[in-house]
Amino acid sequence: MSNNPITNNIFNSIYRVTKEIPEGKVSTYGEIARFLKINSRTVGWALHANKDLKVPCHRVVNREGKIAKNYGFGGEGEQRRRLEDEGIEFNDNLHVNILKYLYKFQ
DNA sequence: CTTTTGACTGAGT
DNA sequence: AACTCAGCCAAAA
């Protein structure tokens, strides 16, 4: 497999799927987990371990539309700023309108 | 090998 | 809405 960054690991499957979330949309750990037939916590684990800015992990929130408190690139404020920059509106400081912006896979 | 931990979820309070 | 508890599973120690 040469130097292809995408390999057949669970983590990379998660990253691949996450990269498909379009701008202005969000998804949840549970949706990704169900799509890949894995546990939600594994998704959280993969994104927590991830340091690749190419993965739009700021578009992944929990089922309540609440952003991660341990977001890895600058905390809650940074994730919120990125989402707002894509046109996603917040109901309050930490919650987006998940029903309005949720992106469904396949 | 075993134990702990965690960017979760769902049900119950 | 916020909190707790249990179930879940992969990685790290």
mmCIF file with all atom_site columns, C-alpha atoms (C1' of nucleotides) in Angstrom:
data_model
loop_
_atom_site.group_PDB
_atom_site.id
_atom_site.type_symbol
_atom_site.label_atom_id
_atom_site.label_alt_id
_atom_site.label_comp_id
_atom_site.label_asym_id
_atom_site.label_entity_id
_atom_site.label_seq_id
_atom_site.pdbx_PDB_ins_code
_atom_site.Cartn_x
_atom_site.Cartn_y
_atom_site.Cartn_z
_atom_site.occupancy
_atom_site.B_iso_or_equiv
_atom_site.pdbx_formal_charge
_atom_site.auth_seq_id
_atom_site.auth_comp_id
_atom_site.auth_asym_id
_atom_site.auth_atom_id
_atom_site.pdbx_PDB_model_num
ATOM 1   C CA    . MET A 1 1   ? 0.000   0.000   0.000  1.00 0.00 ? 1   MET A CA    1
ATOM 2   C CA    . SER A 1 2   ? 2.640   2.619   -0.643 1.00 0.00 ? 2   SER A CA    1
ATOM 3   C CA    . ASN A 1 3   ? 2.269   5.969   1.015  1.00 0.00 ? 3   ASN A CA    1
ATOM 4   C CA    . ASN A 1 4   ? -1.479  6.326   0.726  1.00 0.00 ? 4   ASN A CA    1
ATOM 5   C CA    . PRO A 1 5   ? -2.680  8.033   3.934  1.00 0.00 ? 5   PRO A CA    1
ATOM 6   C CA    . ILE A 1 6   ? -6.012  6.221   3.672  1.00 0.00 ? 6   ILE A CA    1
ATOM 7   C CA    . THR A 1 7   ? -5.625  2.667   4.887  1.00 0.00 ? 7   THR A CA    1
ATOM 8   C CA    . ASN A 1 8   ? -8.029  0.021   6.044  1.00 0.00 ? 8   ASN A CA    1
ATOM 9   C CA    . ASN A 1 9   ? -8.114  0.859   9.708  1.00 0.00 ? 9   ASN A CA    1
ATOM 10  C CA    . ILE A 1 10  ? -11.179 1.745   11.674 1.00 0.00 ? 10  ILE A CA    1
ATOM 11  C CA    . PHE A 1 11  ? -9.780  5.193   12.383 1.00 0.00 ? 11  PHE A CA    1
ATOM 12  C CA    . ASN A 1 12  ? -9.245  5.914   8.721  1.00 0.00 ? 12  ASN A CA    1
ATOM 13  C CA    . SER A 1 13  ? -12.735 4.709   7.866  1.00 0.00 ? 13  SER A CA    1
ATOM 14  C CA    . ILE A 1 14  ? -14.035 7.233   10.359 1.00 0.00 ? 14  ILE A CA    1
ATOM 15  C CA    . TYR A 1 15  ? -11.877 9.980   8.914  1.00 0.00 ? 15  TYR A CA    1
ATOM 16  C CA    . ARG A 1 16  ? -12.991 9.123   5.383  1.00 0.00 ? 16  ARG A CA    1
ATOM 17  C CA    . VAL A 1 17  ? -16.650 9.333   6.324  1.00 0.00 ? 17  VAL A CA    1
ATOM 18  C CA    . THR A 1 18  ? -16.143 12.516  8.325  1.00 0.00 ? 18  THR A CA    1
ATOM 19  C CA    . LYS A 1 19  ? -14.542 14.190  5.326  1.00 0.00 ? 19  LYS A CA    1
ATOM 20  C CA    . GLU A 1 20  ? -17.768 13.654  3.389  1.00 0.00 ? 20  GLU A CA    1
ATOM 21  C CA    . ILE A 1 21  ? -19.747 15.985  5.609  1.00 0.00 ? 21  ILE A CA    1
ATOM 22  C CA    . PRO A 1 22  ? -20.359 19.047  3.404  1.00 0.00 ? 22  PRO A CA    1
ATOM 23  C CA    . GLU A 1 23  ? -19.821 22.601  4.512  1.00 0.00 ? 23  GLU A CA    1
ATOM 24  C CA    . GLY A 1 24  ? -22.768 24.025  6.422  1.00 0.00 ? 24  GLY A CA    1
ATOM 25  C CA    . LYS A 1 25  ? -23.827 20.580  7.636  1.00 0.00 ? 25  LYS A CA    1
ATOM 26  C CA    . VAL A 1 26  ? -23.084 18.591  10.769 1.00 0.00 ? 26  VAL A CA    1
ATOM 27  C CA    . SER A 1 27  ? -23.272 14.950  11.781 1.00 0.00 ? 27  SER A CA    1
ATOM 28  C CA    . THR A 1 28  ? -23.257 13.021  15.031 1.00 0.00 ? 28  THR A CA    1
ATOM 29  C CA    . TYR A 1 29  ? -20.996 10.377  16.505 1.00 0.00 ? 29  TYR A CA    1
ATOM 30  C CA    . GLY A 1 30  ? -23.943 8.014   16.559 1.00 0.00 ? 30  GLY A CA    1
ATOM 31  C CA    . GLU A 1 31  ? -24.744 8.440   12.865 1.00 0.00 ? 31  GLU A CA    1
ATOM 32  C CA    . ILE A 1 32  ? -21.161 7.794   11.854 1.00 0.00 ? 32  ILE A CA    1
ATOM 33  C CA    . ALA A 1 33  ? -20.982 4.862   14.233 1.00 0.00 ? 33  ALA A CA    1
ATOM 34  C CA    . ARG A 1 34  ? -24.163 3.303   12.867 1.00 0.00 ? 34  ARG A CA    1
ATOM 35  C CA    . PHE A 1 35  ? -23.013 3.797   9.285  1.00 0.00 ? 35  PHE A CA    1
ATOM 36  C CA    . LEU A 1 36  ? -19.694 2.057   9.981  1.00 0.00 ? 36  LEU A CA    1
ATOM 37  C CA    . LYS A 1 37  ? -21.253 -0.561  12.287 1.00 0.00 ? 37  LYS A CA    1
ATOM 38  C CA    . ILE A 1 38  ? -19.093 0.431   15.210 1.00 0.00 ? 38  ILE A CA    1
ATOM 39  C CA    . ASN A 1 39  ? -19.558 1.960   18.649 1.00 0.00 ? 39  ASN A CA    1
ATOM 40  C CA    . SER A 1 40  ? -20.086 5.701   19.075 1.00 0.00 ? 40  SER A CA    1
ATOM 41  C CA    . ARG A 1 41  ? -17.217 5.924   21.524 1.00 0.00 ? 41  ARG A CA    1
ATOM 42  C CA    . THR A 1 42  ? -14.869 4.560   18.898 1.00 0.00 ? 42  THR A CA    1
ATOM 43  C CA    . VAL A 1 43  ? -15.811 7.497   16.687 1.00 0.00 ? 43  VAL A CA    1
ATOM 44  C CA    . GLY A 1 44  ? -15.083 9.879   19.520 1.00 0.00 ? 44  GLY A CA    1
ATOM 45  C CA    . TRP A 1 45  ? -11.833 8.084   20.113 1.00 0.00 ? 45  TRP A CA    1
ATOM 46  C CA    . ALA A 1 46  ? -10.761 8.411   16.513 1.00 0.00 ? 46  ALA A CA    1
ATOM 47  C CA    . LEU A 1 47  ? -11.541 12.119  16.350 1.00 0.00 ? 47  LEU A CA    1
ATOM 48  C CA    . HIS A 1 48  ? -9.840  12.718  19.674 1.00 0.00 ? 48  HIS A CA    1
ATOM 49  C CA    . ALA A 1 49  ? -6.724  10.998  18.391 1.00 0.00 ? 49  ALA A CA    1
ATOM 50  C CA    . ASN A 1 50  ? -6.961  12.860  15.103 1.00 0.00 ? 50  ASN A CA    1
ATOM 51  C CA    . LYS A 1 51  ? -4.710  15.838  14.508 1.00 0.00 ? 51  LYS A CA    1
ATOM 52  C CA    . ASP A 1 52  ? -5.282  16.161  10.781 1.00 0.00 ? 52  ASP A CA    1
ATOM 53  C CA    . LEU A 1 53  ? -6.859  19.494  9.899  1.00 0.00 ? 53  LEU A CA    1
ATOM 54  C CA    . LYS A 1 54  ? -8.178  18.005  6.666  1.00 0.00 ? 54  LYS A CA    1
ATOM 55  C CA    . VAL A 1 55  ? -10.760 16.133  8.691  1.00 0.00 ? 55  VAL A CA    1
ATOM 56  C CA    . PRO A 1 56  ? -13.660 18.520  9.429  1.00 0.00 ? 56  PRO A CA    1
ATOM 57  C CA    . CYS A 1 57  ? -14.122 17.148  12.922 1.00 0.00 ? 57  CYS A CA    1
ATOM 58  C CA    . HIS A 1 58  ? -15.746 20.422  13.980 1.00 0.00 ? 58  HIS A CA    1
ATOM 59  C CA    . ARG A 1 59  ? -18.793 19.285  11.975 1.00 0.00 ? 59  ARG A CA    1
ATOM 60  C CA    . VAL A 1 60  ? -19.274 16.328  14.278 1.00 0.00 ? 60  VAL A CA    1
ATOM 61  C CA    . VAL A 1 61  ? -21.357 16.955  17.412 1.00 0.00 ? 61  VAL A CA    1
ATOM 62  C CA    . ASN A 1 62  ? -23.177 14.719  19.850 1.00 0.00 ? 62  ASN A CA    1
ATOM 63  C CA    . ARG A 1 63  ? -26.812 13.737  19.475 1.00 0.00 ? 63  ARG A CA    1
ATOM 64  C CA    . GLU A 1 64  ? -28.037 16.880  21.245 1.00 0.00 ? 64  GLU A CA    1
ATOM 65  C CA    . GLY A 1 65  ? -26.177 19.079  18.809 1.00 0.00 ? 65  GLY A CA    1
ATOM 66  C CA    . LYS A 1 66  ? -23.773 19.961  21.560 1.00 0.00 ? 66  LYS A CA    1
ATOM 67  C CA    . ILE A 1 67  ? -20.150 20.538  20.636 1.00 0.00 ? 67  ILE A CA    1
ATOM 68  C CA    . ALA A 1 68  ? -17.314 18.655  22.312 1.00 0.00 ? 68  ALA A CA    1
ATOM 69  C CA    . LYS A 1 69  ? -15.967 20.191  25.470 1.00 0.00 ? 69  LYS A CA    1
ATOM 70  C CA    . ASN A 1 70  ? -12.581 18.578  24.865 1.00 0.00 ? 70  ASN A CA    1
ATOM 71  C CA    . TYR A 1 71  ? -12.320 19.636  21.266 1.00 0.00 ? 71  TYR A CA    1
ATOM 72  C CA    . GLY A 1 72  ? -8.707  19.254  20.267 1.00 0.00 ? 72  GLY A CA    1
ATOM 73  C CA    . PHE A 1 73  ? -7.868  22.366  18.248 1.00 0.00 ? 73  PHE A CA    1
ATOM 74  C CA    . GLY A 1 74  ? -8.766  25.159  20.608 1.00 0.00 ? 74  GLY A CA    1
ATOM 75  C CA    . GLY A 1 75  ? -11.689 24.106  22.749 1.00 0.00 ? 75  GLY A CA    1
ATOM 76  C CA    . GLU A 1 76  ? -15.404 24.702  22.476 1.00 0.00 ? 76  GLU A CA    1
ATOM 77  C CA    . GLY A 1 77  ? -15.023 28.276  21.339 1.00 0.00 ? 77  GLY A CA    1
ATOM 78  C CA    . GLU A 1 78  ? -12.916 27.298  18.357 1.00 0.00 ? 78  GLU A CA    1
ATOM 79  C CA    . GLN A 1 79  ? -15.312 24.601  17.202 1.00 0.00 ? 79  GLN A CA    1
ATOM 80  C CA    . ARG A 1 80  ? -18.240 26.974  17.535 1.00 0.00 ? 80  ARG A CA    1
ATOM 81  C CA    . ARG A 1 81  ? -16.471 29.716  15.626 1.00 0.00 ? 81  ARG A CA    1
ATOM 82  C CA    . ARG A 1 82  ? -15.737 27.332  12.760 1.00 0.00 ? 82  ARG A CA    1
ATOM 83  C CA    . LEU A 1 83  ? -19.335 26.170  12.567 1.00 0.00 ? 83  LEU A CA    1
ATOM 84  C CA    . GLU A 1 84  ? -20.724 29.684  12.628 1.00 0.00 ? 84  GLU A CA    1
ATOM 85  C CA    . ASP A 1 85  ? -18.253 30.587  9.900  1.00 0.00 ? 85  ASP A CA    1
ATOM 86  C CA    . GLU A 1 86  ? -19.949 27.954  7.713  1.00 0.00 ? 86  GLU A CA    1
ATOM 87  C CA    . GLY A 1 87  ? -23.372 29.445  8.312  1.00 0.00 ? 87  GLY A CA    1
ATOM 88  C CA    . ILE A 1 88  ? -24.507 27.127  11.077 1.00 0.00 ? 88  ILE A CA    1
ATOM 89  C CA    . GLU A 1 89  ? -26.583 28.929  13.692 1.00 0.00 ? 89  GLU A CA    1
ATOM 90  C CA    . PHE A 1 90  ? -26.475 28.137  17.388 1.00 0.00 ? 90  PHE A CA    1
ATOM 91  C CA    . ASN A 1 91  ? -29.497 27.827  19.652 1.00 0.00 ? 91  ASN A CA    1
ATOM 92  C CA    . ASP A 1 92  ? -27.321 28.800  22.577 1.00 0.00 ? 92  ASP A CA    1
ATOM 93  C CA    . ASN A 1 93  ? -23.632 28.877  23.436 1.00 0.00 ? 93  ASN A CA    1
ATOM 94  C CA    . LEU A 1 94  ? -23.052 25.174  22.890 1.00 0.00 ? 94  LEU A CA    1
ATOM 95  C CA    . HIS A 1 95  ? -25.960 23.756  20.873 1.00 0.00 ? 95  HIS A CA    1
ATOM 96  C CA    . VAL A 1 96  ? -26.625 23.814  17.134 1.00 0.00 ? 96  VAL A CA    1
ATOM 97  C CA    . ASN A 1 97  ? -29.982 23.026  15.543 1.00 0.00 ? 97  ASN A CA    1
ATOM 98  C CA    . ILE A 1 98  ? -29.152 19.406  14.900 1.00 0.00 ? 98  ILE A CA    1
ATOM 99  C CA    . LEU A 1 99  ? -32.471 18.677  13.195 1.00 0.00 ? 99  LEU A CA    1
ATOM 100 C CA    . LYS A 1 100 ? -31.892 21.449  10.679 1.00 0.00 ? 100 LYS A CA    1
ATOM 101 C CA    . TYR A 1 101 ? -28.251 20.864  9.840  1.00 0.00 ? 101 TYR A CA    1
ATOM 102 C CA    . LEU A 1 102 ? -27.831 17.093  10.234 1.00 0.00 ? 102 LEU A CA    1
ATOM 103 C CA    . TYR A 1 103 ? -26.246 15.432  7.220  1.00 0.00 ? 103 TYR A CA    1
ATOM 104 C CA    . LYS A 1 104 ? -27.398 11.878  6.562  1.00 0.00 ? 104 LYS A CA    1
ATOM 105 C CA    . PHE A 1 105 ? -24.988 9.418   5.031  1.00 0.00 ? 105 PHE A CA    1
ATOM 106 C CA    . GLN A 1 106 ? -26.161 7.444   1.994  1.00 0.00 ? 106 GLN A CA    1
ATOM 107 C "C1'" . DC  B 2 1   ? -2.136  -10.551 29.336 1.00 0.00 ? 1   DC  B "C1'" 1
ATOM 108 C "C1'" . DT  B 2 2   ? -5.513  -7.032  32.387 1.00 0.00 ? 2   DT  B "C1'" 1
ATOM 109 C "C1'" . DT  B 2 3   ? -7.172  -2.499  33.573 1.00 0.00 ? 3   DT  B "C1'" 1
ATOM 110 C "C1'" . DT  B 2 4   ? -8.336  2.107   32.648 1.00 0.00 ? 4   DT  B "C1'" 1
ATOM 111 C "C1'" . DT  B 2 5   ? -10.066 5.701   29.877 1.00 0.00 ? 5   DT  B "C1'" 1
ATOM 112 C "C1'" . DG  B 2 6   ? -12.986 8.187   26.706 1.00 0.00 ? 6   DG  B "C1'" 1
ATOM 113 C "C1'" . DA  B 2 7   ? -14.761 14.406  21.454 1.00 0.00 ? 7   DA  B "C1'" 1
ATOM 114 C "C1'" . DC  B 2 8   ? -21.014 8.633   22.990 1.00 0.00 ? 8   DC  B "C1'" 1
ATOM 115 C "C1'" . DT  B 2 9   ? -25.797 7.055   23.495 1.00 0.00 ? 9   DT  B "C1'" 1
ATOM 116 C "C1'" . DG  B 2 10  ? -30.178 5.813   25.597 1.00 0.00 ? 10  DG  B "C1'" 1
ATOM 117 C "C1'" . DA  B 2 11  ? -33.069 5.344   29.473 1.00 0.00 ? 11  DA  B "C1'" 1
ATOM 118 C "C1'" . DG  B 2 12  ? -34.293 6.908   33.881 1.00 0.00 ? 12  DG  B "C1'" 1
ATOM 119 C "C1'" . DT  B 2 13  ? -34.614 10.726  37.486 1.00 0.00 ? 13  DT  B "C1'" 1
ATOM 120 C "C1'" . DA  C 3 1   ? -32.638 20.942  30.408 1.00 0.00 ? 1   DA  C "C1'" 1
ATOM 121 C "C1'" . DA  C 3 2   ? -29.115 18.736  33.506 1.00 0.00 ? 2   DA  C "C1'" 1
ATOM 122 C "C1'" . DC  C 3 3   ? -27.425 14.653  35.875 1.00 0.00 ? 3   DC  C "C1'" 1
ATOM 123 C "C1'" . DT  C 3 4   ? -26.623 9.662   36.681 1.00 0.00 ? 4   DT  C "C1'" 1
ATOM 124 C "C1'" . DC  C 3 5   ? -25.963 4.889   35.307 1.00 0.00 ? 5   DC  C "C1'" 1
ATOM 125 C "C1'" . DA  C 3 6   ? -25.025 1.117   32.277 1.00 0.00 ? 6   DA  C "C1'" 1
ATOM 126 C "C1'" . DG  C 3 7   ? -23.636 -0.683  27.863 1.00 0.00 ? 7   DG  C "C1'" 1
ATOM 127 C "C1'" . DC  C 3 8   ? -20.604 -0.439  24.313 1.00 0.00 ? 8   DC  C "C1'" 1
ATOM 128 C "C1'" . DC  C 3 9   ? -15.644 -1.078  22.030 1.00 0.00 ? 9   DC  C "C1'" 1
ATOM 129 C "C1'" . DA  C 3 10  ? -10.784 0.351   20.619 1.00 0.00 ? 10  DA  C "C1'" 1
ATOM 130 C "C1'" . DA  C 3 11  ? -6.366  2.232   22.170 1.00 0.00 ? 11  DA  C "C1'" 1
ATOM 131 C "C1'" . DA  C 3 12  ? -2.942  3.077   25.702 1.00 0.00 ? 12  DA  C "C1'" 1
ATOM 132 C "C1'" . DA  C 3 13  ? -0.558  1.965   29.864 1.00 0.00 ? 13  DA  C "C1'" 1
#
